[in-house]
Amino acid sequence: MKPSHKVLAVCVMLSQLTLSAAADGEPVAIVSELHGSATVTEGGKAHPLQVYDWLTEGASITVANGSNVVLVLASGARFSLKEQARVTVRRTGLRTSPAVQALPSLPPLPVVAPIASSAGGARGDSASPTIAGAIRIRGASIRNLYPSGHATLADNTTLRFNGPRGVTGYLVTVEDEKRSTILELQTEREDLTVPRGTLEPGRRYTWRVTIVGDSVALPARGTFVTLPALTAQSRSALRSSVNGDQPGNLILLARIDERLGLLKEARDALAAAAAQSPEDPRVQQMLAAIDKQLQ
């Protein structure tokens, strides 16, 4: 083999290994129910399994005596793991046995790879947008932009911020990936619902807030992505298939929204779950974690 061909072969192999490693690091299942206790081993480290944990390819679960675990795979397949069950999580499914039983499936989960937390800027593939961190240049008076480093739904996006007292008007501007202004509105409110049809699915946008009539205060900026159309459709199908009146289902949907970067939607679901189960410490902990991310 010629040296140049050897180099090419090595590059291809390293590229394949990198893609494989990236895929292996993505969650392929979530724990939707846990009664009793179980242990999960990932990356050679064992720790107690927790309800609503995300699990990666190859994770090993051991269920304790008198316990039960329910897993939902990214495909929507559901499995009940009874006491003394030992399984290895695979995105293709679990091997059934007397201790591992298949349950009625859900629709496929939306893309579980985090959209809004990826570094490196937006990729050329519009179906897989990412953000180069939370671009947030805050002025002296405008704070807490949302979304900024988050994801939204193209047909249901509300821009929010906190301004100083006494302000009578703000100018809100939204730019697309080409830095073309697609929306420019003046408002007295600290929230602005983007008109339907303004944003496209699977795109990255930058928005800016300026105080009208104040030439000293710096504008505040934020960047967000809209979910790809197929991801939004999968999310909608999943939400339609589960009973949103049950706290457990609300928490499951919230965990998925959080993973997608839809923090406001995740918080709304958790708040609804907390209203139904005010004494559940898990919900309060999750709410506190979301609130911290929104600060």
PDB file of C-alpha atoms in Angstrom, residues 45-261:
ATOM      1  CA  LYS A  45     -18.232   2.740  37.303  1.00  0.00           C
ATOM      2  CA  ALA A  46     -21.225   1.443  39.273  1.00  0.00           C
ATOM      3  CA  HIS A  47     -23.718   3.664  41.080  1.00  0.00           C
ATOM      4  CA  PRO A  48     -27.332   3.503  42.255  1.00  0.00           C
ATOM      5  CA  LEU A  49     -29.876   3.866  39.475  1.00  0.00           C
ATOM      6  CA  GLN A  50     -32.251   6.813  39.814  1.00  0.00           C
ATOM      7  CA  VAL A  51     -35.665   7.310  38.256  1.00  0.00           C
ATOM      8  CA  TYR A  52     -35.525   9.511  35.120  1.00  0.00           C
ATOM      9  CA  ASP A  53     -31.817   8.790  34.620  1.00  0.00           C
ATOM     10  CA  TRP A  54     -30.607   8.832  31.018  1.00  0.00           C
ATOM     11  CA  LEU A  55     -28.663   5.700  30.017  1.00  0.00           C
ATOM     12  CA  THR A  56     -26.068   5.258  27.291  1.00  0.00           C
ATOM     13  CA  GLU A  57     -25.387   2.338  24.971  1.00  0.00           C
ATOM     14  CA  GLY A  58     -23.835  -0.579  26.853  1.00  0.00           C
ATOM     15  CA  ALA A  59     -24.956   0.453  30.345  1.00  0.00           C
ATOM     16  CA  SER A  60     -25.469  -2.581  32.583  1.00  0.00           C
ATOM     17  CA  ILE A  61     -28.363  -2.717  35.049  1.00  0.00           C
ATOM     18  CA  THR A  62     -28.829  -5.076  37.984  1.00  0.00           C
ATOM     19  CA  VAL A  63     -32.195  -4.981  39.747  1.00  0.00           C
ATOM     20  CA  ALA A  64     -32.288  -5.709  43.477  1.00  0.00           C
ATOM     21  CA  ASN A  65     -34.622  -8.178  45.191  1.00  0.00           C
ATOM     22  CA  GLY A  66     -38.192  -6.944  45.474  1.00  0.00           C
ATOM     23  CA  SER A  67     -37.564  -4.147  42.942  1.00  0.00           C
ATOM     24  CA  ASN A  68     -38.782  -3.225  39.488  1.00  0.00           C
ATOM     25  CA  VAL A  69     -37.472  -0.892  36.765  1.00  0.00           C
ATOM     26  CA  VAL A  70     -39.202   0.353  33.612  1.00  0.00           C
ATOM     27  CA  LEU A  71     -37.017   1.563  30.739  1.00  0.00           C
ATOM     28  CA  VAL A  72     -38.069   3.514  27.663  1.00  0.00           C
ATOM     29  CA  LEU A  73     -35.689   3.239  24.708  1.00  0.00           C
ATOM     30  CA  ALA A  74     -35.216   5.989  22.138  1.00  0.00           C
ATOM     31  CA  SER A  75     -37.249   3.866  19.725  1.00  0.00           C
ATOM     32  CA  GLY A  76     -40.201   4.062  22.130  1.00  0.00           C
ATOM     33  CA  ALA A  77     -39.878   0.404  23.142  1.00  0.00           C
ATOM     34  CA  ARG A  78     -40.617  -0.159  26.845  1.00  0.00           C
ATOM     35  CA  PHE A  79     -39.365  -2.944  29.093  1.00  0.00           C
ATOM     36  CA  SER A  80     -40.114  -3.994  32.660  1.00  0.00           C
ATOM     37  CA  LEU A  81     -37.090  -5.308  34.575  1.00  0.00           C
ATOM     38  CA  LYS A  82     -38.087  -7.453  37.514  1.00  0.00           C
ATOM     39  CA  GLU A  83     -36.056  -8.381  40.588  1.00  0.00           C
ATOM     40  CA  GLN A  84     -32.661  -9.967  39.919  1.00  0.00           C
ATOM     41  CA  ALA A  85     -32.808  -8.937  36.251  1.00  0.00           C
ATOM     42  CA  ARG A  86     -29.444  -8.204  34.661  1.00  0.00           C
ATOM     43  CA  VAL A  87     -29.475  -6.459  31.308  1.00  0.00           C
ATOM     44  CA  THR A  88     -27.232  -4.487  28.997  1.00  0.00           C
ATOM     45  CA  VAL A  89     -28.935  -1.483  27.457  1.00  0.00           C
ATOM     46  CA  ARG A  90     -28.912  -1.494  23.648  1.00  0.00           C
ATOM     47  CA  ARG A  91     -30.590   1.005  21.343  1.00  0.00           C
ATOM     48  CA  THR A  92     -31.870  -1.962  19.290  1.00  0.00           C
ATOM     49  CA  GLY A  93     -33.777  -3.401  22.264  1.00  0.00           C
ATOM     50  CA  LEU A  94     -33.416  -5.715  25.244  1.00  0.00           C
ATOM     51  CA  ARG A  95     -33.370  -9.487  25.259  1.00  0.00           C
ATOM     52  CA  THR A  96     -36.591 -10.647  26.930  1.00  0.00           C
ATOM     53  CA  SER A  97     -36.683 -13.317  29.630  1.00  0.00           C
ATOM     54  CA  PRO A  98     -38.826 -14.193  32.653  1.00  0.00           C
ATOM     55  CA  ALA A  99     -37.185 -11.199  34.388  1.00  0.00           C
ATOM     56  CA  VAL A 100     -37.346  -8.859  31.389  1.00  0.00           C
ATOM     57  CA  GLN A 101     -40.746  -8.300  29.807  1.00  0.00           C
ATOM     58  CA  ALA A 102     -41.725  -6.090  26.879  1.00  0.00           C
ATOM     59  CA  LEU A 103     -44.465  -3.509  27.552  1.00  0.00           C
ATOM     60  CA  PRO A 104     -46.671  -1.572  25.117  1.00  0.00           C
ATOM     61  CA  SER A 105     -44.483   0.853  23.180  1.00  0.00           C
ATOM     62  CA  LEU A 106     -44.602   4.624  23.001  1.00  0.00           C
ATOM     63  CA  PRO A 107     -43.911   6.647  19.855  1.00  0.00           C
ATOM     64  CA  PRO A 108     -40.165   7.160  19.244  1.00  0.00           C
ATOM     65  CA  LEU A 109     -38.624   9.694  21.589  1.00  0.00           C
ATOM     66  CA  PRO A 110     -37.475  12.973  20.046  1.00  0.00           C
ATOM     67  CA  VAL A 111     -33.764  13.273  19.322  1.00  0.00           C
ATOM     68  CA  VAL A 112     -32.130  12.752  22.692  1.00  0.00           C
ATOM     69  CA  ALA A 113     -28.746  14.243  21.817  1.00  0.00           C
ATOM     70  CA  PRO A 114     -28.573  17.678  23.481  1.00  0.00           C
ATOM     71  CA  ILE A 115     -29.231  20.365  20.864  1.00  0.00           C
ATOM     72  CA  ALA A 116     -28.588  23.587  22.701  1.00  0.00           C
ATOM     73  CA  SER A 117     -25.507  22.604  24.712  1.00  0.00           C
ATOM     74  CA  SER A 118     -23.274  21.501  21.825  1.00  0.00           C
ATOM     75  CA  ALA A 119     -20.187  23.617  21.180  1.00  0.00           C
ATOM     76  CA  GLY A 120     -18.669  24.536  17.872  1.00  0.00           C
ATOM     77  CA  GLY A 121     -21.352  26.638  16.214  1.00  0.00           C
ATOM     78  CA  ALA A 122     -24.084  25.676  13.838  1.00  0.00           C
ATOM     79  CA  ARG A 123     -23.308  22.894  11.430  1.00  0.00           C
ATOM     80  CA  GLY A 124     -24.137  23.030   7.771  1.00  0.00           C
ATOM     81  CA  ASP A 125     -26.793  20.331   8.190  1.00  0.00           C
ATOM     82  CA  SER A 126     -29.933  22.284   8.953  1.00  0.00           C
ATOM     83  CA  ALA A 127     -31.569  19.163  10.379  1.00  0.00           C
ATOM     84  CA  SER A 128     -29.018  19.020  13.187  1.00  0.00           C
ATOM     85  CA  PRO A 129     -28.484  22.569  14.482  1.00  0.00           C
ATOM     86  CA  THR A 130     -26.192  23.378  17.377  1.00  0.00           C
ATOM     87  CA  ILE A 131     -25.215  26.492  19.274  1.00  0.00           C
ATOM     88  CA  ALA A 132     -21.764  27.811  20.108  1.00  0.00           C
ATOM     89  CA  GLY A 133     -22.656  28.191  23.763  1.00  0.00           C
ATOM     90  CA  ALA A 134     -24.964  30.877  25.160  1.00  0.00           C
ATOM     91  CA  ILE A 135     -24.116  34.082  23.360  1.00  0.00           C
ATOM     92  CA  ARG A 136     -25.235  36.608  25.925  1.00  0.00           C
ATOM     93  CA  ILE A 137     -23.731  40.102  25.898  1.00  0.00           C
ATOM     94  CA  ARG A 138     -25.689  41.828  28.610  1.00  0.00           C
ATOM     95  CA  GLY A 139     -25.994  45.557  28.852  1.00  0.00           C
ATOM     96  CA  ALA A 140     -26.124  47.443  32.107  1.00  0.00           C
ATOM     97  CA  SER A 141     -29.873  47.247  32.389  1.00  0.00           C
ATOM     98  CA  ILE A 142     -31.371  44.368  30.360  1.00  0.00           C
ATOM     99  CA  ARG A 143     -30.964  40.909  31.907  1.00  0.00           C
ATOM    100  CA  ASN A 144     -32.078  37.288  31.755  1.00  0.00           C
ATOM    101  CA  LEU A 145     -32.652  36.848  28.048  1.00  0.00           C
ATOM    102  CA  TYR A 146     -34.526  33.691  27.109  1.00  0.00           C
ATOM    103  CA  PRO A 147     -33.936  31.879  24.847  1.00  0.00           C
ATOM    104  CA  SER A 148     -30.178  32.361  24.886  1.00  0.00           C
ATOM    105  CA  GLY A 149     -28.255  29.148  24.346  1.00  0.00           C
ATOM    106  CA  HIS A 150     -31.558  27.248  24.267  1.00  0.00           C
ATOM    107  CA  ALA A 151     -33.946  25.711  21.749  1.00  0.00           C
ATOM    108  CA  THR A 152     -37.490  26.720  20.833  1.00  0.00           C
ATOM    109  CA  LEU A 153     -40.373  25.548  18.666  1.00  0.00           C
ATOM    110  CA  ALA A 154     -40.483  27.449  15.380  1.00  0.00           C
ATOM    111  CA  ASP A 155     -44.233  28.045  15.578  1.00  0.00           C
ATOM    112  CA  ASN A 156     -44.278  28.770  19.329  1.00  0.00           C
ATOM    113  CA  THR A 157     -41.408  31.017  20.378  1.00  0.00           C
ATOM    114  CA  THR A 158     -41.641  33.758  22.994  1.00  0.00           C
ATOM    115  CA  LEU A 159     -38.675  36.056  23.641  1.00  0.00           C
ATOM    116  CA  ARG A 160     -38.354  37.112  27.285  1.00  0.00           C
ATOM    117  CA  PHE A 161     -36.075  39.449  29.225  1.00  0.00           C
ATOM    118  CA  ASN A 162     -35.947  41.648  32.326  1.00  0.00           C
ATOM    119  CA  GLY A 163     -35.568  45.395  31.852  1.00  0.00           C
ATOM    120  CA  PRO A 164     -35.085  48.284  34.261  1.00  0.00           C
ATOM    121  CA  ARG A 165     -37.898  50.217  35.870  1.00  0.00           C
ATOM    122  CA  GLY A 166     -39.378  53.184  34.123  1.00  0.00           C
ATOM    123  CA  VAL A 167     -38.662  52.007  30.580  1.00  0.00           C
ATOM    124  CA  THR A 168     -41.500  52.802  28.176  1.00  0.00           C
ATOM    125  CA  GLY A 169     -40.300  50.893  25.130  1.00  0.00           C
ATOM    126  CA  TYR A 170     -37.930  48.250  23.795  1.00  0.00           C
ATOM    127  CA  LEU A 171     -36.828  47.503  20.258  1.00  0.00           C
ATOM    128  CA  VAL A 172     -36.547  43.753  19.598  1.00  0.00           C
ATOM    129  CA  THR A 173     -34.704  42.574  16.490  1.00  0.00           C
ATOM    130  CA  VAL A 174     -34.283  38.983  15.246  1.00  0.00           C
ATOM    131  CA  GLU A 175     -31.662  37.981  12.661  1.00  0.00           C
ATOM    132  CA  ASP A 176     -31.249  34.700  10.777  1.00  0.00           C
ATOM    133  CA  GLU A 177     -28.042  32.777  10.066  1.00  0.00           C
ATOM    134  CA  LYS A 178     -27.222  35.160   7.209  1.00  0.00           C
ATOM    135  CA  ARG A 179     -27.523  38.135   9.599  1.00  0.00           C
ATOM    136  CA  SER A 180     -30.587  39.319   7.733  1.00  0.00           C
ATOM    137  CA  THR A 181     -33.211  41.032   9.902  1.00  0.00           C
ATOM    138  CA  ILE A 182     -36.417  38.986   9.803  1.00  0.00           C
ATOM    139  CA  LEU A 183     -38.271  40.719  12.646  1.00  0.00           C
ATOM    140  CA  GLU A 184     -38.092  44.194  14.177  1.00  0.00           C
ATOM    141  CA  LEU A 185     -40.783  45.257  16.605  1.00  0.00           C
ATOM    142  CA  GLN A 186     -41.176  47.850  19.313  1.00  0.00           C
ATOM    143  CA  THR A 187     -42.901  46.779  22.514  1.00  0.00           C
ATOM    144  CA  GLU A 188     -43.609  48.009  26.027  1.00  0.00           C
ATOM    145  CA  ARG A 189     -43.641  44.468  27.413  1.00  0.00           C
ATOM    146  CA  GLU A 190     -40.754  42.276  28.569  1.00  0.00           C
ATOM    147  CA  ASP A 191     -41.930  39.379  26.453  1.00  0.00           C
ATOM    148  CA  LEU A 192     -42.652  39.132  22.775  1.00  0.00           C
ATOM    149  CA  THR A 193     -44.326  36.235  20.973  1.00  0.00           C
ATOM    150  CA  VAL A 194     -42.758  35.790  17.551  1.00  0.00           C
ATOM    151  CA  PRO A 195     -45.479  35.734  14.868  1.00  0.00           C
ATOM    152  CA  ARG A 196     -46.085  32.301  13.352  1.00  0.00           C
ATOM    153  CA  GLY A 197     -44.286  31.813  10.068  1.00  0.00           C
ATOM    154  CA  THR A 198     -41.385  34.094  11.005  1.00  0.00           C
ATOM    155  CA  LEU A 199     -39.052  31.304  12.123  1.00  0.00           C
ATOM    156  CA  GLU A 200     -38.153  28.126  10.264  1.00  0.00           C
ATOM    157  CA  PRO A 201     -37.536  24.728  11.891  1.00  0.00           C
ATOM    158  CA  GLY A 202     -33.950  23.603  12.331  1.00  0.00           C
ATOM    159  CA  ARG A 203     -32.388  27.067  12.118  1.00  0.00           C
ATOM    160  CA  ARG A 204     -30.215  29.295  14.275  1.00  0.00           C
ATOM    161  CA  TYR A 205     -31.248  32.847  15.166  1.00  0.00           C
ATOM    162  CA  THR A 206     -29.789  35.816  17.012  1.00  0.00           C
ATOM    163  CA  TRP A 207     -31.954  38.387  18.731  1.00  0.00           C
ATOM    164  CA  ARG A 208     -31.248  41.765  20.281  1.00  0.00           C
ATOM    165  CA  VAL A 209     -33.070  44.020  22.757  1.00  0.00           C
ATOM    166  CA  THR A 210     -32.435  47.778  22.859  1.00  0.00           C
ATOM    167  CA  ILE A 211     -34.020  50.384  25.117  1.00  0.00           C
ATOM    168  CA  VAL A 212     -35.841  52.919  22.969  1.00  0.00           C
ATOM    169  CA  GLY A 213     -34.523  56.438  23.440  1.00  0.00           C
ATOM    170  CA  ASP A 214     -31.478  55.382  25.503  1.00  0.00           C
ATOM    171  CA  SER A 215     -28.218  55.856  23.605  1.00  0.00           C
ATOM    172  CA  VAL A 216     -26.063  54.836  26.581  1.00  0.00           C
ATOM    173  CA  ALA A 217     -27.349  51.392  27.574  1.00  0.00           C
ATOM    174  CA  LEU A 218     -25.825  48.547  25.588  1.00  0.00           C
ATOM    175  CA  PRO A 219     -28.140  46.147  23.732  1.00  0.00           C
ATOM    176  CA  ALA A 220     -28.543  42.635  25.097  1.00  0.00           C
ATOM    177  CA  ARG A 221     -28.126  39.713  22.674  1.00  0.00           C
ATOM    178  CA  GLY A 222     -29.037  36.038  22.671  1.00  0.00           C
ATOM    179  CA  THR A 223     -28.836  33.109  20.265  1.00  0.00           C
ATOM    180  CA  PHE A 224     -31.165  30.120  19.956  1.00  0.00           C
ATOM    181  CA  VAL A 225     -32.072  27.281  17.617  1.00  0.00           C
ATOM    182  CA  THR A 226     -35.464  26.018  16.532  1.00  0.00           C
ATOM    183  CA  LEU A 227     -36.117  22.284  16.687  1.00  0.00           C
ATOM    184  CA  PRO A 228     -35.941  20.449  13.360  1.00  0.00           C
ATOM    185  CA  ALA A 229     -39.395  19.671  11.952  1.00  0.00           C
ATOM    186  CA  LEU A 230     -39.095  15.906  12.453  1.00  0.00           C
ATOM    187  CA  THR A 231     -37.961  16.365  16.051  1.00  0.00           C
ATOM    188  CA  ALA A 232     -40.880  18.684  16.773  1.00  0.00           C
ATOM    189  CA  GLN A 233     -43.281  16.186  15.192  1.00  0.00           C
ATOM    190  CA  SER A 234     -41.853  13.328  17.275  1.00  0.00           C
ATOM    191  CA  ARG A 235     -42.200  15.433  20.407  1.00  0.00           C
ATOM    192  CA  SER A 236     -45.822  16.237  19.583  1.00  0.00           C
ATOM    193  CA  ALA A 237     -46.651  12.583  18.893  1.00  0.00           C
ATOM    194  CA  LEU A 238     -45.117  11.502  22.188  1.00  0.00           C
ATOM    195  CA  ARG A 239     -46.997  14.128  24.174  1.00  0.00           C
ATOM    196  CA  SER A 240     -50.263  13.069  22.540  1.00  0.00           C
ATOM    197  CA  SER A 241     -49.696   9.412  23.436  1.00  0.00           C
ATOM    198  CA  VAL A 242     -49.143   9.771  27.188  1.00  0.00           C
ATOM    199  CA  ASN A 243     -51.516  10.905  29.889  1.00  0.00           C
ATOM    200  CA  GLY A 244     -50.333  14.381  30.782  1.00  0.00           C
ATOM    201  CA  ASP A 245     -52.422  14.355  33.962  1.00  0.00           C
ATOM    202  CA  GLN A 246     -50.070  11.886  35.654  1.00  0.00           C
ATOM    203  CA  PRO A 247     -47.077  13.410  37.489  1.00  0.00           C
ATOM    204  CA  GLY A 248     -44.743  10.638  36.332  1.00  0.00           C
ATOM    205  CA  ASN A 249     -45.556  11.296  32.682  1.00  0.00           C
ATOM    206  CA  LEU A 250     -45.146  15.036  33.154  1.00  0.00           C
ATOM    207  CA  ILE A 251     -41.688  14.503  34.632  1.00  0.00           C
ATOM    208  CA  LEU A 252     -40.743  12.174  31.770  1.00  0.00           C
ATOM    209  CA  LEU A 253     -41.816  14.779  29.211  1.00  0.00           C
ATOM    210  CA  ALA A 254     -39.954  17.462  31.144  1.00  0.00           C
ATOM    211  CA  ARG A 255     -36.744  15.433  31.108  1.00  0.00           C
ATOM    212  CA  ILE A 256     -37.004  15.047  27.340  1.00  0.00           C
ATOM    213  CA  ASP A 257     -37.694  18.757  26.831  1.00  0.00           C
ATOM    214  CA  GLU A 258     -34.747  19.638  29.048  1.00  0.00           C
ATOM    215  CA  ARG A 259     -32.541  17.385  26.937  1.00  0.00           C
ATOM    216  CA  LEU A 260     -33.765  19.147  23.797  1.00  0.00           C
ATOM    217  CA  GLY A 261     -33.006  22.582  25.239  1.00  0.00           C
TER     218      GLY A 261
END
